[in-house]
Short mmCIF file of C-alpha atoms and ligand atoms in Angstrom, two decimals:
data_model
loop_
_atom_site.label_atom_id
_atom_site.label_comp_id
_atom_site.label_asym_id
_atom_site.label_seq_id
_atom_site.Cartn_x
_atom_site.Cartn_y
_atom_site.Cartn_z
CA MET A 6 69.45 88.39 -21.03
CA LYS A 7 67.06 87.06 -23.60
CA GLU A 8 69.94 85.63 -25.62
CA GLN A 9 71.47 84.20 -22.49
CA LEU A 10 68.24 82.37 -21.70
CA GLU A 11 67.87 81.11 -25.24
CA ARG A 12 71.43 79.84 -25.19
CA ILE A 13 70.82 78.00 -21.98
CA ARG A 14 67.68 76.42 -23.42
CA VAL A 15 69.39 75.29 -26.63
CA SER A 16 72.52 73.92 -25.01
CA ALA A 17 70.49 72.21 -22.24
CA LEU A 18 68.23 70.45 -24.71
CA GLU A 19 71.21 69.36 -26.75
CA ALA A 20 73.05 68.03 -23.69
CA LEU A 21 69.94 66.19 -22.52
CA ALA A 22 69.49 64.55 -25.91
CA GLN A 23 73.05 63.25 -25.70
CA ALA A 24 72.85 62.01 -22.10
CA LYS A 25 73.41 58.24 -21.98
CA GLU A 26 72.59 57.42 -18.37
CA SER A 27 70.25 58.63 -15.70
CA ALA A 28 73.26 59.75 -13.64
CA ASP A 29 74.14 62.13 -16.51
CA LEU A 30 70.63 63.57 -16.32
CA GLU A 31 70.98 64.30 -12.63
CA SER A 32 74.30 66.12 -13.04
CA LEU A 33 72.81 68.12 -15.93
CA ARG A 34 69.86 69.06 -13.74
CA ILE A 35 72.19 70.33 -11.04
CA LYS A 36 74.39 72.12 -13.57
CA ILE A 37 71.46 74.01 -15.14
CA LEU A 38 68.58 74.19 -12.64
CA GLY A 39 70.40 73.68 -9.34
CA LYS A 40 70.98 76.44 -6.77
CA LYS A 41 74.27 77.29 -8.37
CA GLY A 42 73.09 76.35 -11.85
CA GLU A 43 73.31 78.37 -15.05
CA LEU A 44 69.66 79.32 -15.17
CA THR A 45 69.59 80.25 -11.50
CA ALA A 46 72.64 82.46 -12.04
CA VAL A 47 70.84 84.35 -14.81
CA LEU A 48 67.71 84.76 -12.71
CA LYS A 49 69.79 86.28 -9.92
CA THR A 50 70.58 89.21 -12.22
CA MET A 51 66.86 89.95 -12.80
CA GLY A 52 67.02 92.69 -10.21
CA LYS A 53 69.08 94.78 -12.54
CA LEU A 54 66.36 94.86 -15.20
CA SER A 55 63.91 97.66 -15.68
CA ALA A 56 60.35 97.34 -14.38
CA GLU A 57 58.98 96.71 -17.90
CA GLU A 58 61.59 94.15 -18.82
CA ARG A 59 61.35 92.15 -15.59
CA PRO A 60 57.94 90.43 -16.16
CA VAL A 61 58.81 89.68 -19.80
CA MET A 62 62.13 88.11 -18.87
CA GLY A 63 60.49 86.42 -15.90
CA GLN A 64 57.99 84.77 -18.19
CA LEU A 65 60.69 83.73 -20.63
CA ALA A 66 62.84 82.32 -17.83
CA ASN A 67 59.88 80.29 -16.56
CA SER A 68 59.16 78.86 -19.97
CA VAL A 69 62.84 77.98 -20.42
CA ARG A 70 62.84 76.21 -17.02
CA ALA A 71 59.58 74.42 -17.81
CA GLY A 72 60.91 73.34 -21.22
CA ILE A 73 64.10 72.00 -19.72
CA GLU A 74 62.24 70.17 -16.93
CA GLU A 75 59.90 68.60 -19.43
CA ALA A 76 62.79 67.50 -21.65
CA LEU A 77 64.53 66.10 -18.58
CA GLU A 78 61.51 63.97 -17.65
CA GLN A 79 61.09 62.84 -21.21
CA ARG A 80 64.74 61.78 -21.48
CA LYS A 81 64.54 60.04 -18.14
CA LYS A 82 61.68 57.88 -19.43
CA GLU A 83 63.53 57.11 -22.64
CA LEU A 84 66.65 56.04 -20.80
CA ALA A 85 64.65 53.84 -18.40
CA ALA A 86 62.90 52.15 -21.31
CA ALA A 87 66.20 51.60 -23.10
CA ALA A 88 67.76 50.18 -19.92
CA LEU A 89 64.85 47.76 -19.53
CA GLU A 90 65.10 46.75 -23.15
CA ALA A 91 68.84 46.09 -22.78
CA ARG A 92 68.28 44.03 -19.64
CA LEU A 93 65.58 41.93 -21.25
CA GLU A 94 67.86 41.23 -24.14
CA ALA A 95 70.80 40.35 -21.90
CA GLU A 96 68.74 38.03 -19.70
CA ALA A 97 66.77 36.38 -22.45
CA VAL A 98 66.12 32.63 -21.91
CA ASP A 99 66.04 30.37 -24.90
CA VAL A 100 63.14 28.12 -24.03
CA THR A 101 63.90 25.86 -26.97
CA VAL A 102 67.27 24.71 -25.55
CA PRO A 103 66.82 21.09 -24.29
CA GLY A 104 66.95 20.92 -20.46
CA THR A 105 68.84 18.50 -18.26
CA ALA A 106 66.51 15.60 -17.57
CA PRO A 107 66.25 14.78 -13.83
CA THR A 108 67.18 11.19 -13.00
CA LEU A 109 64.04 9.48 -11.79
CA GLY A 110 64.29 6.49 -9.50
CA HIS A 111 61.83 3.61 -9.55
CA ARG A 112 60.69 0.74 -7.38
CA HIS A 113 63.13 -1.98 -6.40
CA PRO A 114 62.37 -5.37 -8.07
CA MET A 115 61.57 -6.77 -4.62
CA ASN A 116 58.94 -4.08 -4.10
CA ILE A 117 57.50 -4.70 -7.55
CA ALA A 118 57.14 -8.42 -6.74
CA LEU A 119 55.75 -7.65 -3.26
CA ASP A 120 53.19 -5.19 -4.62
CA GLU A 121 51.98 -7.79 -7.10
CA VAL A 122 51.47 -10.33 -4.31
CA LYS A 123 49.71 -7.77 -2.11
CA GLU A 124 47.44 -6.74 -4.95
CA ALA A 125 46.46 -10.33 -5.72
CA ALA A 126 45.77 -10.98 -2.01
CA ILE A 127 43.79 -7.78 -1.45
CA GLY A 128 41.66 -8.76 -4.44
CA MET A 129 40.88 -12.01 -2.61
CA GLY A 130 39.85 -10.23 0.58
CA PHE A 131 43.08 -10.41 2.59
CA ARG A 132 44.16 -7.62 4.93
CA ILE A 133 47.84 -6.61 4.98
CA LEU A 134 49.46 -6.76 8.41
CA GLU A 135 52.94 -5.90 9.62
CA GLY A 136 54.72 -6.92 12.79
CA PRO A 137 58.01 -6.81 14.69
CA GLU A 138 61.32 -8.14 13.39
CA VAL A 139 62.59 -8.44 16.96
CA GLU A 140 60.31 -11.17 18.21
CA LEU A 141 59.70 -13.28 21.30
CA ALA A 142 60.84 -16.91 21.03
CA GLU A 143 57.40 -17.71 22.37
CA TYR A 144 55.78 -16.29 19.22
CA ASN A 145 58.46 -17.37 16.77
CA PHE A 146 58.55 -20.96 18.09
CA THR A 147 56.56 -22.05 21.15
CA LYS A 148 53.11 -20.86 20.10
CA LEU A 149 53.82 -22.30 16.65
CA ASN A 150 54.07 -25.77 18.18
CA THR A 151 57.87 -25.71 18.01
CA GLU A 152 58.91 -26.69 21.54
CA GLU A 153 62.22 -26.23 23.39
CA GLY A 154 64.79 -28.62 21.96
CA HIS A 155 63.42 -28.48 18.42
CA PRO A 156 66.36 -28.22 15.98
CA ALA A 157 64.94 -25.01 14.44
CA ARG A 158 65.56 -23.28 17.79
CA ASP A 159 69.28 -24.00 17.70
CA TRP A 160 71.67 -21.14 18.48
CA SER A 161 73.61 -21.99 15.34
CA ASP A 162 70.58 -21.16 13.18
CA THR A 163 68.95 -18.25 14.97
CA PHE A 164 70.08 -14.75 15.97
CA TYR A 165 69.17 -14.63 19.67
CA LEU A 166 69.25 -11.24 21.34
CA LYS A 167 69.15 -12.55 24.93
CA GLU A 168 71.25 -15.12 26.75
CA ASP A 169 68.10 -16.95 27.89
CA SER A 170 66.92 -17.39 24.25
CA SER A 171 63.71 -15.49 24.93
CA VAL A 172 64.16 -12.73 22.33
CA LEU A 173 65.40 -13.13 18.77
CA LEU A 174 65.35 -11.79 15.23
CA ARG A 175 62.37 -13.65 13.80
CA THR A 176 63.39 -16.59 11.63
CA GLN A 177 60.05 -16.63 9.78
CA THR A 178 56.95 -14.47 9.37
CA SER A 179 54.83 -17.25 10.88
CA PRO A 180 54.71 -15.54 14.34
CA MET A 181 52.41 -13.08 12.57
CA GLN A 182 49.82 -15.88 12.55
CA ILE A 183 49.84 -15.78 16.35
CA ARG A 184 49.84 -11.98 16.49
CA ALA A 185 46.93 -11.82 14.02
CA MET A 186 44.85 -14.35 15.94
CA GLU A 187 45.55 -12.59 19.25
CA ALA A 188 44.85 -9.13 17.83
CA ILE A 189 41.73 -9.96 15.81
CA GLY A 190 40.38 -12.55 18.24
CA LYS A 191 37.20 -13.84 16.71
CA PRO A 192 37.37 -15.31 13.18
CA PRO A 193 36.91 -14.77 10.28
CA ILE A 194 40.58 -13.89 9.89
CA ARG A 195 42.17 -13.31 6.50
CA ILE A 196 45.58 -11.65 6.64
CA LEU A 197 48.77 -11.34 4.62
CA ALA A 198 51.93 -10.34 6.53
CA PRO A 199 55.08 -9.53 4.54
CA GLY A 200 58.38 -8.78 6.23
CA ARG A 201 62.07 -9.39 6.88
CA VAL A 202 63.32 -12.59 8.48
CA PHE A 203 66.77 -13.55 9.71
CA ARG A 204 68.78 -16.76 9.86
CA LYS A 205 72.43 -17.56 10.48
CA ASP A 206 73.21 -18.43 6.88
CA GLU A 207 76.39 -17.70 4.96
CA VAL A 208 75.81 -15.47 1.92
CA ASP A 209 75.79 -17.30 -1.41
CA ALA A 210 73.77 -17.29 -4.65
CA THR A 211 70.64 -18.57 -2.89
CA HIS A 212 71.19 -17.69 0.80
CA SER A 213 71.33 -14.50 2.84
CA PRO A 214 71.18 -13.96 6.63
CA MET A 215 68.33 -11.55 5.94
CA PHE A 216 65.54 -12.27 3.50
CA HIS A 217 61.82 -11.72 3.11
CA GLN A 218 58.75 -13.86 3.57
CA ILE A 219 55.06 -13.31 3.11
CA GLU A 220 52.79 -15.06 5.57
CA GLY A 221 49.15 -15.77 4.85
CA LEU A 222 46.47 -16.94 7.28
CA VAL A 223 42.80 -17.75 6.84
CA ILE A 224 40.61 -18.88 9.76
CA ASP A 225 36.87 -19.36 9.66
CA LYS A 226 34.19 -21.99 10.20
CA GLY A 227 34.42 -24.95 7.86
CA ILE A 228 37.76 -24.15 6.17
CA THR A 229 39.25 -27.30 4.63
CA MET A 230 42.25 -28.42 2.61
CA ALA A 231 40.09 -27.81 -0.49
CA ASP A 232 40.00 -24.09 0.40
CA LEU A 233 43.76 -24.11 0.83
CA LYS A 234 44.30 -25.70 -2.56
CA GLY A 235 41.72 -23.59 -4.38
CA THR A 236 42.87 -20.33 -2.85
CA LEU A 237 46.58 -20.92 -3.40
CA GLU A 238 46.08 -22.13 -6.94
CA ALA A 239 43.98 -19.06 -7.80
CA PHE A 240 46.53 -16.88 -6.05
CA VAL A 241 49.49 -18.30 -7.98
CA LYS A 242 47.57 -18.10 -11.26
CA SER A 243 46.74 -14.46 -10.71
CA LEU A 244 50.49 -13.86 -10.31
CA TYR A 245 51.89 -16.10 -13.00
CA GLY A 246 49.02 -16.36 -15.46
CA GLU A 247 46.09 -18.72 -15.97
CA ASP A 248 48.15 -21.27 -17.87
CA CYS A 249 50.61 -21.82 -15.03
CA VAL A 250 50.56 -25.39 -13.68
CA VAL A 251 50.87 -26.08 -9.94
CA ARG A 252 51.21 -29.21 -7.81
CA PHE A 253 50.95 -29.86 -4.08
CA ARG A 254 53.45 -32.12 -2.32
CA PRO A 255 53.14 -33.47 1.23
CA HIS A 256 55.61 -31.92 3.67
CA HIS A 257 56.06 -31.27 7.36
CA PHE A 258 55.82 -28.06 9.38
CA PRO A 259 55.29 -28.13 13.15
CA PHE A 260 52.46 -25.59 13.11
CA THR A 261 50.33 -27.12 10.35
CA GLU A 262 48.71 -30.54 10.01
CA PRO A 263 48.57 -31.72 7.31
CA SER A 264 51.33 -29.68 5.67
CA CYS A 265 52.36 -29.34 2.04
CA GLU A 266 54.53 -27.47 -0.36
CA LEU A 267 53.36 -25.90 -3.59
CA ASP A 268 55.49 -26.16 -6.74
CA VAL A 269 54.95 -24.43 -10.05
CA GLN A 270 55.90 -26.11 -13.27
CA CYS A 271 59.19 -24.66 -14.54
CA PHE A 272 58.47 -21.63 -16.72
CA LYS A 273 61.56 -22.36 -18.82
CA CYS A 274 61.20 -26.06 -19.69
CA HIS A 275 57.50 -26.64 -18.86
CA GLY A 276 58.24 -29.72 -16.81
CA ALA A 277 60.87 -31.38 -19.01
CA GLY A 278 63.74 -30.53 -16.67
CA CYS A 279 66.41 -27.85 -17.23
CA PRO A 280 69.17 -26.02 -15.30
CA THR A 281 66.69 -23.40 -13.99
CA CYS A 282 64.66 -26.08 -12.16
CA LYS A 283 67.75 -28.20 -11.53
CA GLY A 284 66.38 -30.90 -13.81
CA GLU A 285 63.21 -31.36 -11.76
CA GLY A 286 60.67 -29.68 -14.01
CA TRP A 287 59.16 -27.99 -10.95
CA ILE A 288 60.10 -25.02 -8.79
CA GLU A 289 59.16 -24.88 -5.11
CA LEU A 290 57.23 -21.69 -4.34
CA LEU A 291 55.68 -21.86 -0.89
CA GLY A 292 54.95 -23.90 2.24
CA ALA A 293 51.42 -24.28 3.52
CA GLY A 294 49.10 -26.37 5.61
CA MET A 295 46.02 -26.57 7.81
CA VAL A 296 46.65 -24.65 11.03
CA HIS A 297 47.45 -27.15 13.82
CA PRO A 298 44.65 -27.42 16.43
CA LYS A 299 47.24 -26.80 19.16
CA VAL A 300 48.15 -23.47 17.56
CA LEU A 301 44.49 -22.41 17.35
CA GLU A 302 43.90 -23.44 20.95
CA GLY A 303 46.96 -21.53 22.15
CA CYS A 304 45.47 -18.39 20.64
CA GLY A 305 42.08 -18.90 22.26
CA ILE A 306 40.33 -20.15 19.12
CA ASP A 307 38.25 -23.32 19.51
CA PRO A 308 39.53 -25.91 16.98
CA ASP A 309 36.20 -27.74 17.19
CA VAL A 310 34.43 -24.67 15.81
CA TYR A 311 37.05 -23.08 13.60
CA SER A 312 39.70 -24.28 11.20
CA GLY A 313 42.06 -22.57 8.83
CA PHE A 314 45.06 -22.69 6.58
CA ALA A 315 48.36 -20.83 6.47
CA PHE A 316 51.06 -20.34 3.90
CA GLY A 317 54.52 -18.82 3.70
CA ILE A 318 56.13 -17.51 0.53
CA GLY A 319 59.81 -16.66 0.05
CA LEU A 320 59.76 -13.24 -1.58
CA GLU A 321 63.31 -13.32 -2.97
CA ARG A 322 62.62 -16.60 -4.69
CA MET A 323 59.50 -15.10 -6.13
CA ALA A 324 61.29 -11.94 -7.37
CA MET A 325 64.14 -14.04 -8.79
CA ARG A 326 61.64 -16.11 -10.72
CA ARG A 327 59.62 -13.10 -11.80
CA PHE A 328 62.65 -11.20 -13.14
CA GLN A 329 64.85 -14.21 -13.98
CA ILE A 330 67.56 -13.10 -11.55
CA SER A 331 70.14 -15.85 -11.11
CA ASP A 332 71.98 -14.64 -7.99
CA LEU A 333 70.30 -13.55 -4.75
CA ARG A 334 73.18 -11.23 -3.87
CA LEU A 335 72.31 -8.92 -6.78
CA ILE A 336 69.05 -8.04 -5.02
CA PHE A 337 70.82 -6.59 -1.98
CA GLU A 338 73.97 -5.08 -3.47
CA ASN A 339 72.13 -1.96 -4.67
CA ASP A 340 74.20 -1.62 -7.81
CA VAL A 341 72.18 0.77 -9.97
CA ARG A 342 73.46 -0.85 -13.15
CA PHE A 343 71.56 -3.94 -12.01
CA LEU A 344 68.53 -2.15 -10.57
CA GLU A 345 68.04 0.06 -13.62
CA GLN A 346 66.97 -2.97 -15.66
CA PHE A 347 63.60 -3.34 -13.95
N1 DAH B 614 57.51 -20.50 8.07
C1 DAH B 614 57.86 -21.54 7.12
C2 DAH B 614 59.35 -21.46 6.77
O1 DAH B 614 59.94 -20.46 7.06
C3 DAH B 614 57.05 -21.44 5.88
C4 DAH B 614 55.63 -21.83 6.10
C5 DAH B 614 55.23 -23.14 5.93
C6 DAH B 614 54.68 -20.91 6.52
C7 DAH B 614 53.93 -23.54 6.14
C8 DAH B 614 53.36 -21.30 6.71
C9 DAH B 614 53.00 -22.64 6.52
O2 DAH B 614 52.42 -20.46 7.10
O3 DAH B 614 51.72 -23.00 6.72
O4 DAH B 614 59.87 -22.37 6.24
#
């Protein structure tokens, strides 16, 4: 029996050392230590031994079992470690391989231009205000001193949304003057209102049925044309640089009196005249004027106490100038090859 036990020990340890997977270990365990295993079979014959031999063999059998169990555990750990090692190697990531760069978007040139205007205005104490694109004719025209029958109200120029011409897509951001005065009530008022406007224009290099304006309004006691000129000149210089030259030209708008337009000297030819400024030397940038007393009155502001000025800037024109874009359509076509340049 002693030899039998020794043989089992030796062959078991050998088999364990050669096992390659944990499944092999389990079948070895069953083969040797299981109920029908080799060692168990030997132990079953213990009864045939003499009383002196039995404890000796019993002890030997126990030490063989313990030795095999210990070797089994040991091998199990080795195989697990090797498996982990193999997995780590197989799944290794080479952190030095260059990754795929994500494509990052950026602001649209119109938003860049708009943000610059907003920033300049906020620095001068203006509040940014937004309002509806679907507007009442009363706000878009009537309260801006543009009565029924005025050519600007023509159906061929304006997108009306109601048969009775009472609701429309705003043709200008100027109704925001009325909304600001009604909402804020008592001056001082200092607001800047950017937004979309709509007119029945055919699309070409300088026209679109939808474009953007920025409206400005300042109302307080003692505001004069000098404030208008000083503010707008400072405003334009903060956008285009201190050396930019501006001029004011008389003009007419129904809701301002007097009214003017502001031109900047052509950035290309500096006043000499070139294709960019159509030979004029100057580029028109905005309309402005002193708010008409009728408009103030209509909004419940006493024109004998308060006065103010307003201005309206075409944002596309500004962005086109800023980025030297020659065709308005490029701004709206959303071709990334164009947009990527800014
Ligand atoms: N709303 C005018 C337009 O669309 C632009 C304008 C002119 C706005 C004079 C003003 C202003 O606030 O005072 O042509």
